[in-house]
PDB file of C-alpha atoms in Angstrom:
ATOM      1  CA  MET A 973      -0.146  -0.289  -0.075  1.00 49.00           C
ATOM      2  CA  TYR A 974       3.116   2.633   0.575  1.00 52.00           C
ATOM      3  CA  PRO A 975       4.428   2.043  -2.052  1.00 55.00           C
ATOM      4  CA  SER A 976       1.322   2.278  -4.699  1.00 58.00           C
ATOM      5  CA  PHE A 977       0.724   5.739  -2.263  1.00 51.00           C
ATOM      6  CA  PHE A 978       3.951   7.553  -2.965  1.00 46.00           C
ATOM      7  CA  PHE A 979       3.576   6.625  -6.926  1.00 45.00           C
ATOM      8  CA  SER A 980       0.805   8.476  -6.718  1.00 51.00           C
ATOM      9  CA  VAL A 981       2.250  11.525  -4.814  1.00 45.00           C
ATOM     10  CA  PHE A 982       5.180  10.727  -6.952  1.00 41.00           C
ATOM     11  CA  LEU A 983       3.335  11.601 -10.561  1.00 40.00           C
ATOM     12  CA  THR A 984       0.374  14.132  -9.013  1.00 48.00           C
ATOM     13  CA  SER A 985       3.196  16.402  -8.631  1.00 43.00           C
ATOM     14  CA  GLN A 986       5.015  15.621 -11.594  1.00 43.00           C
ATOM     15  CA  PHE A 987       1.507  16.382 -13.714  1.00 42.00           C
ATOM     16  CA  ILE A 988       1.361  19.541 -11.397  1.00 44.00           C
ATOM     17  CA  LEU A 989       4.721  20.433 -12.258  1.00 36.00           C
ATOM     18  CA  PHE A 990       3.609  19.761 -15.830  1.00 38.00           C
ATOM     19  CA  ILE A 991       0.904  22.198 -15.964  1.00 42.00           C
ATOM     20  CA  PHE A 992       3.222  24.500 -14.363  1.00 42.00           C
ATOM     21  CA  TYR A 993       5.369  24.190 -16.474  1.00 39.00           C
ATOM     22  CA  SER A 994       2.854  24.563 -19.729  1.00 41.00           C
ATOM     23  CA  LEU A 995       1.233  27.828 -18.574  1.00 50.00           C
ATOM     24  CA  MET A 996       4.989  29.437 -18.164  1.00 53.00           C
ATOM     25  CA  ALA A 997       5.458  28.230 -21.338  1.00 64.00           C
ATOM     26  CA  ALA A 998       5.850  31.116 -23.915  1.00 90.00           C
ATOM     27  CA  PRO A 999       7.907  32.424 -26.726  1.00 97.00           C
ATOM     28  CA  ALA A1000      10.732  34.832 -25.949  1.00 97.00           C
ATOM     29  CA  GLN A1001       8.731  37.473 -28.903  1.00 97.00           C
ATOM     30  CA  VAL A1002       5.674  37.770 -31.462  1.00 98.00           C
ATOM     31  CA  ILE A1003       6.348  39.594 -34.426  1.00 97.00           C
ATOM     32  CA  ILE A1004       3.236  41.139 -36.277  1.00 96.00           C
ATOM     33  CA  VAL A1005       3.303  42.389 -39.716  1.00 93.00           C
ATOM     34  CA  SER A1006       0.608  43.389 -42.047  1.00 88.00           C
ATOM     35  CA  TYR A1007      -0.069  40.830 -45.748  1.00 83.00           C
ATOM     36  CA  ALA A1008       1.989  42.469 -48.077  1.00 75.00           C
ATOM     37  CA  GLU A1009       0.211  45.048 -50.383  1.00 74.00           C
ATOM     38  CA  SER A1010      -2.425  43.280 -52.902  1.00 73.00           C
ATOM     39  CA  THR A1011      -4.848  43.894 -55.794  1.00 69.00           C
ATOM     40  CA  ALA A1012      -9.064  43.996 -55.135  1.00 70.00           C
ATOM     41  CA  SER A1013      -8.827  40.160 -56.036  1.00 67.00           C
ATOM     42  CA  GLY A1014      -6.508  39.662 -53.377  1.00 68.00           C
ATOM     43  CA  ASN A1015      -3.517  38.928 -55.040  1.00 69.00           C
ATOM     44  CA  LEU A1016      -0.232  40.339 -54.240  1.00 70.00           C
ATOM     45  CA  THR A1017       0.783  43.966 -56.390  1.00 65.00           C
ATOM     46  CA  SER A1018       3.936  42.758 -58.400  1.00 72.00           C
ATOM     47  CA  THR A1019       4.208  46.838 -59.493  1.00 65.00           C
ATOM     48  CA  GLY A1020       3.984  49.897 -58.813  1.00 62.00           C
ATOM     49  CA  LEU A1021       5.464  52.099 -55.536  1.00 58.00           C
ATOM     50  CA  CYS A1022       4.210  49.151 -52.954  1.00 66.00           C
ATOM     51  CA  ASN A1023       5.399  46.084 -54.770  1.00 78.00           C
ATOM     52  CA  GLY A1024       3.688  43.364 -52.606  1.00 76.00           C
ATOM     53  CA  ILE A1025       5.469  40.494 -54.010  1.00 81.00           C
ATOM     54  CA  GLU A1026       9.063  42.160 -53.411  1.00 85.00           C
ATOM     55  CA  ARG A1027       7.995  43.216 -49.591  1.00 84.00           C
ATOM     56  CA  ALA A1028       6.584  39.109 -49.091  1.00 87.00           C
ATOM     57  CA  ASN A1029      10.341  38.135 -50.493  1.00 91.00           C
ATOM     58  CA  TYR A1030      11.856  41.164 -48.171  1.00 92.00           C
ATOM     59  CA  PHE A1031      10.488  39.260 -44.897  1.00 94.00           C
ATOM     60  CA  PRO A1032      13.117  36.739 -44.651  1.00 97.00           C
ATOM     61  CA  GLY A1033      15.990  39.102 -44.580  1.00 96.00           C
ATOM     62  CA  TYR A1034      14.448  41.807 -42.209  1.00 95.00           C
ATOM     63  CA  LEU A1035      13.861  38.886 -39.871  1.00 97.00           C
ATOM     64  CA  LEU A1036      17.847  38.064 -39.872  1.00 96.00           C
ATOM     65  CA  SER A1037      19.165  41.509 -40.573  1.00 96.00           C
ATOM     66  CA  ASN A1038      17.021  43.427 -37.747  1.00 95.00           C
ATOM     67  CA  SER A1039      19.350  42.688 -34.533  1.00 95.00           C
ATOM     68  CA  THR A1040      15.831  43.689 -32.236  1.00 94.00           C
ATOM     69  CA  LEU A1041      13.844  41.204 -34.397  1.00 96.00           C
ATOM     70  CA  ASN A1042      16.967  38.221 -34.963  1.00 95.00           C
ATOM     71  CA  ALA A1043      17.476  38.628 -30.889  1.00 96.00           C
ATOM     72  CA  PHE A1044      15.981  35.374 -30.284  1.00 97.00           C
ATOM     73  CA  GLY A1045      17.206  33.589 -33.352  1.00 96.00           C
ATOM     74  CA  PRO A1046      14.863  33.400 -37.289  1.00 97.00           C
ATOM     75  CA  PRO A1047      11.200  32.175 -36.424  1.00 98.00           C
ATOM     76  CA  VAL A1048      10.238  28.633 -35.406  1.00 98.00           C
ATOM     77  CA  ALA A1049       6.396  29.326 -36.750  1.00 98.00           C
ATOM     78  CA  LEU A1050       4.658  30.814 -38.887  1.00 97.00           C
ATOM     79  CA  TYR A1051       0.799  31.999 -37.919  1.00 96.00           C
ATOM     80  CA  GLY A1052      -1.516  33.695 -40.771  1.00 92.00           C
ATOM     81  CA  ALA A1053      -5.210  33.650 -41.129  1.00 84.00           C
ATOM     82  CA  ARG A1054      -7.132  31.375 -42.812  1.00 79.00           C
ATOM     83  CA  GLN A1055      -9.768  32.699 -45.551  1.00 72.00           C
ATOM     84  CA  THR A1056     -13.235  32.867 -44.992  1.00 69.00           C
ATOM     85  CA  ALA A1057     -15.672  34.147 -46.678  1.00 65.00           C
ATOM     86  CA  THR A1058     -15.499  37.930 -45.159  1.00 68.00           C
ATOM     87  CA  TYR A1059     -11.695  37.984 -46.023  1.00 66.00           C
ATOM     88  CA  PRO A1060     -11.157  35.521 -48.998  1.00 55.00           C
ATOM     89  CA  GLY A1061      -8.360  36.972 -50.125  1.00 62.00           C
ATOM     90  CA  LEU A1062      -4.491  34.936 -50.864  1.00 79.00           C
ATOM     91  CA  ASN A1063      -2.674  38.194 -49.498  1.00 82.00           C
ATOM     92  CA  VAL A1064      -1.774  36.422 -46.286  1.00 85.00           C
ATOM     93  CA  LEU A1065      -0.599  33.185 -47.333  1.00 87.00           C
ATOM     94  CA  GLN A1066       1.020  34.265 -50.458  1.00 85.00           C
ATOM     95  CA  SER A1067       3.260  37.105 -47.844  1.00 88.00           C
ATOM     96  CA  LEU A1068       3.993  33.733 -45.888  1.00 94.00           C
ATOM     97  CA  ILE A1069       5.097  32.099 -48.807  1.00 93.00           C
ATOM     98  CA  PRO A1070       8.900  33.157 -49.155  1.00 95.00           C
ATOM     99  CA  THR A1071       9.200  33.311 -45.309  1.00 96.00           C
ATOM    100  CA  SER A1072       8.723  29.403 -44.929  1.00 96.00           C
ATOM    101  CA  ARG A1073      10.459  28.393 -48.311  1.00 97.00           C
ATOM    102  CA  TYR A1074      13.632  30.569 -46.475  1.00 97.00           C
ATOM    103  CA  PHE A1075      13.422  29.282 -43.403  1.00 97.00           C
ATOM    104  CA  GLN A1076      12.055  25.800 -44.346  1.00 98.00           C
ATOM    105  CA  ILE A1077       9.025  26.046 -41.604  1.00 97.00           C
ATOM    106  CA  PRO A1078       5.167  25.338 -42.196  1.00 97.00           C
ATOM    107  CA  ILE A1079       2.732  28.047 -42.447  1.00 95.00           C
ATOM    108  CA  HIS A1080      -0.128  27.794 -40.181  1.00 93.00           C
ATOM    109  CA  ALA A1081      -3.134  29.288 -41.198  1.00 90.00           C
ATOM    110  CA  GLY A1082      -5.848  27.762 -39.390  1.00 86.00           C
ATOM    111  CA  PHE A1083      -7.271  31.058 -37.470  1.00 91.00           C
ATOM    112  CA  SER A1084      -9.672  33.529 -39.157  1.00 88.00           C
ATOM    113  CA  TYR A1085      -9.330  36.927 -38.226  1.00 87.00           C
ATOM    114  CA  GLN A1086     -12.233  36.232 -35.450  1.00 88.00           C
ATOM    115  CA  ASP A1087      -9.951  33.441 -33.491  1.00 92.00           C
ATOM    116  CA  SER A1088      -7.663  35.967 -32.609  1.00 94.00           C
ATOM    117  CA  LEU A1089      -7.997  34.713 -28.814  1.00 96.00           C
ATOM    118  CA  LYS A1090      -7.508  31.120 -30.094  1.00 96.00           C
ATOM    119  CA  LEU A1091      -4.123  31.852 -31.673  1.00 96.00           C
ATOM    120  CA  ALA A1092      -2.774  33.748 -28.706  1.00 97.00           C
ATOM    121  CA  ASP A1093      -3.781  30.407 -27.453  1.00 96.00           C
ATOM    122  CA  GLU A1094      -1.972  28.253 -29.202  1.00 96.00           C
ATOM    123  CA  VAL A1095       1.006  30.387 -29.517  1.00 97.00           C
ATOM    124  CA  LEU A1096       1.468  31.354 -25.810  1.00 97.00           C
ATOM    125  CA  GLY A1097       0.860  27.335 -24.172  1.00 95.00           C
ATOM    126  CA  ASN A1098       3.016  25.496 -27.091  1.00 96.00           C
ATOM    127  CA  SER A1099       6.447  24.516 -25.329  1.00 95.00           C
ATOM    128  CA  LEU A1100       7.959  24.254 -29.031  1.00 96.00           C
ATOM    129  CA  TYR A1101       8.046  28.118 -29.180  1.00 97.00           C
ATOM    130  CA  ASP A1102       9.030  28.240 -25.629  1.00 97.00           C
ATOM    131  CA  GLY A1103      12.075  31.051 -25.898  1.00 97.00           C
ATOM    132  CA  LYS A1104      11.999  31.329 -29.461  1.00 97.00           C
ATOM    133  CA  THR A1105      10.495  33.672 -32.239  1.00 98.00           C
ATOM    134  CA  VAL A1106       6.569  33.788 -33.774  1.00 98.00           C
ATOM    135  CA  PHE A1107       5.874  35.574 -36.439  1.00 97.00           C
ATOM    136  CA  ILE A1108       2.458  36.040 -37.561  1.00 96.00           C
ATOM    137  CA  VAL A1109       1.206  37.839 -40.852  1.00 94.00           C
ATOM    138  CA  TRP A1110      -2.254  39.329 -40.534  1.00 91.00           C
ATOM    139  CA  ASP A1111      -5.096  42.135 -41.609  1.00 86.00           C
ATOM    140  CA  PHE A1112      -3.965  45.672 -40.974  1.00 84.00           C
ATOM    141  CA  ASN A1113      -7.737  46.556 -39.984  1.00 86.00           C
ATOM    142  CA  GLU A1114      -7.291  43.090 -37.545  1.00 90.00           C
ATOM    143  CA  ILE A1115      -3.519  43.499 -35.905  1.00 92.00           C
ATOM    144  CA  PRO A1116      -4.635  45.871 -33.193  1.00 94.00           C
ATOM    145  CA  ASP A1117      -7.385  42.440 -32.068  1.00 94.00           C
ATOM    146  CA  LEU A1118      -4.286  40.382 -32.197  1.00 95.00           C
ATOM    147  CA  ILE A1119      -2.154  42.357 -30.089  1.00 96.00           C
ATOM    148  CA  ASN A1120      -4.562  42.571 -27.106  1.00 95.00           C
ATOM    149  CA  ALA A1121      -5.309  38.840 -27.438  1.00 96.00           C
ATOM    150  CA  PHE A1122      -1.564  38.680 -26.779  1.00 96.00           C
ATOM    151  CA  GLY A1123      -2.453  40.663 -23.629  1.00 95.00           C
ATOM    152  CA  TYR A1124      -0.959  43.847 -24.420  1.00 95.00           C
ATOM    153  CA  SER A1125      -2.762  47.065 -24.929  1.00 94.00           C
ATOM    154  CA  SER A1126      -2.954  47.825 -28.803  1.00 85.00           C
ATOM    155  CA  PRO A1127      -1.982  51.445 -30.027  1.00 82.00           C
ATOM    156  CA  ALA A1128      -3.934  53.085 -32.448  1.00 78.00           C
ATOM    157  CA  LEU A1129      -4.278  52.324 -36.098  1.00 77.00           C
ATOM    158  CA  PRO A1130      -1.450  54.835 -37.724  1.00 73.00           C
ATOM    159  CA  SER A1131      -3.283  57.562 -39.987  1.00 71.00           C
ATOM    160  CA  PRO A1132      -3.026  58.023 -42.708  1.00 69.00           C
ATOM    161  CA  ALA A1133      -2.871  53.782 -43.014  1.00 71.00           C
ATOM    162  CA  ALA A1134       0.891  52.830 -42.880  1.00 72.00           C
ATOM    163  CA  PHE A1135       0.726  49.452 -43.724  1.00 75.00           C
ATOM    164  CA  ASN A1136       4.414  49.153 -43.069  1.00 83.00           C
ATOM    165  CA  ARG A1137       4.805  48.295 -39.405  1.00 88.00           C
ATOM    166  CA  THR A1138       6.146  46.131 -37.596  1.00 93.00           C
ATOM    167  CA  TYR A1139       4.882  45.126 -33.607  1.00 95.00           C
ATOM    168  CA  VAL A1140       6.795  42.859 -31.338  1.00 96.00           C
ATOM    169  CA  LEU A1141       5.245  41.272 -28.530  1.00 97.00           C
ATOM    170  CA  LYS A1142       8.115  40.609 -26.200  1.00 96.00           C
ATOM    171  CA  PHE A1143       7.709  37.945 -23.663  1.00 95.00           C
ATOM    172  CA  PRO A1144       7.307  37.981 -20.339  1.00 93.00           C
ATOM    173  CA  ILE A1145       5.236  41.118 -20.876  1.00 92.00           C
ATOM    174  CA  ASN A1146       7.134  44.578 -19.341  1.00 90.00           C
ATOM    175  CA  ASN A1147       5.501  46.903 -20.783  1.00 90.00           C
ATOM    176  CA  PRO A1148       1.636  47.393 -21.747  1.00 91.00           C
ATOM    177  CA  PHE A1149       1.850  48.625 -25.672  1.00 89.00           C
ATOM    178  CA  PRO A1150       4.269  46.841 -28.110  1.00 91.00           C
ATOM    179  CA  LEU A1151       7.929  47.856 -29.335  1.00 90.00           C
ATOM    180  CA  THR A1152       6.622  49.122 -32.827  1.00 89.00           C
ATOM    181  CA  LEU A1153       9.331  49.676 -35.990  1.00 87.00           C
TER     182      LEU A1153
END
């Protein structure tokens, strides 16, 4: 009877430690950007002053060359919103493809813009991301809600619109507002 009692206490303590460490798991930082410029049909632009394809191809080098963004190494996970009837554009996935190819990591696109809290829970609760960088491409107008979902106070959307902002969320949270580049 005594050995089984101690064994069950041991298992219970291990379970409690697992839950504690799971709750403490968090990426070192989450980087959020708007998708690259796109046409009304939802495809990235290929010409003009705001060339979406060029910007999408820029993301991998940007993540590596910027010392703030690369402080915890290259991203280990890429997230983008899935297509829905409300947001049918391919621009989010097209914006992530060059980064996915460069870093040889898949794109997670299982969350819609209405699922900001679910996405934040997934990222913050995934121990594989502990101490690492996660990169998210999102719709410009929905970024404040996503920032709030991660526990930060979101800055106001720039006016006039500035789609080239990078929001860096550091964990644990020391400042209620994200670093904006």
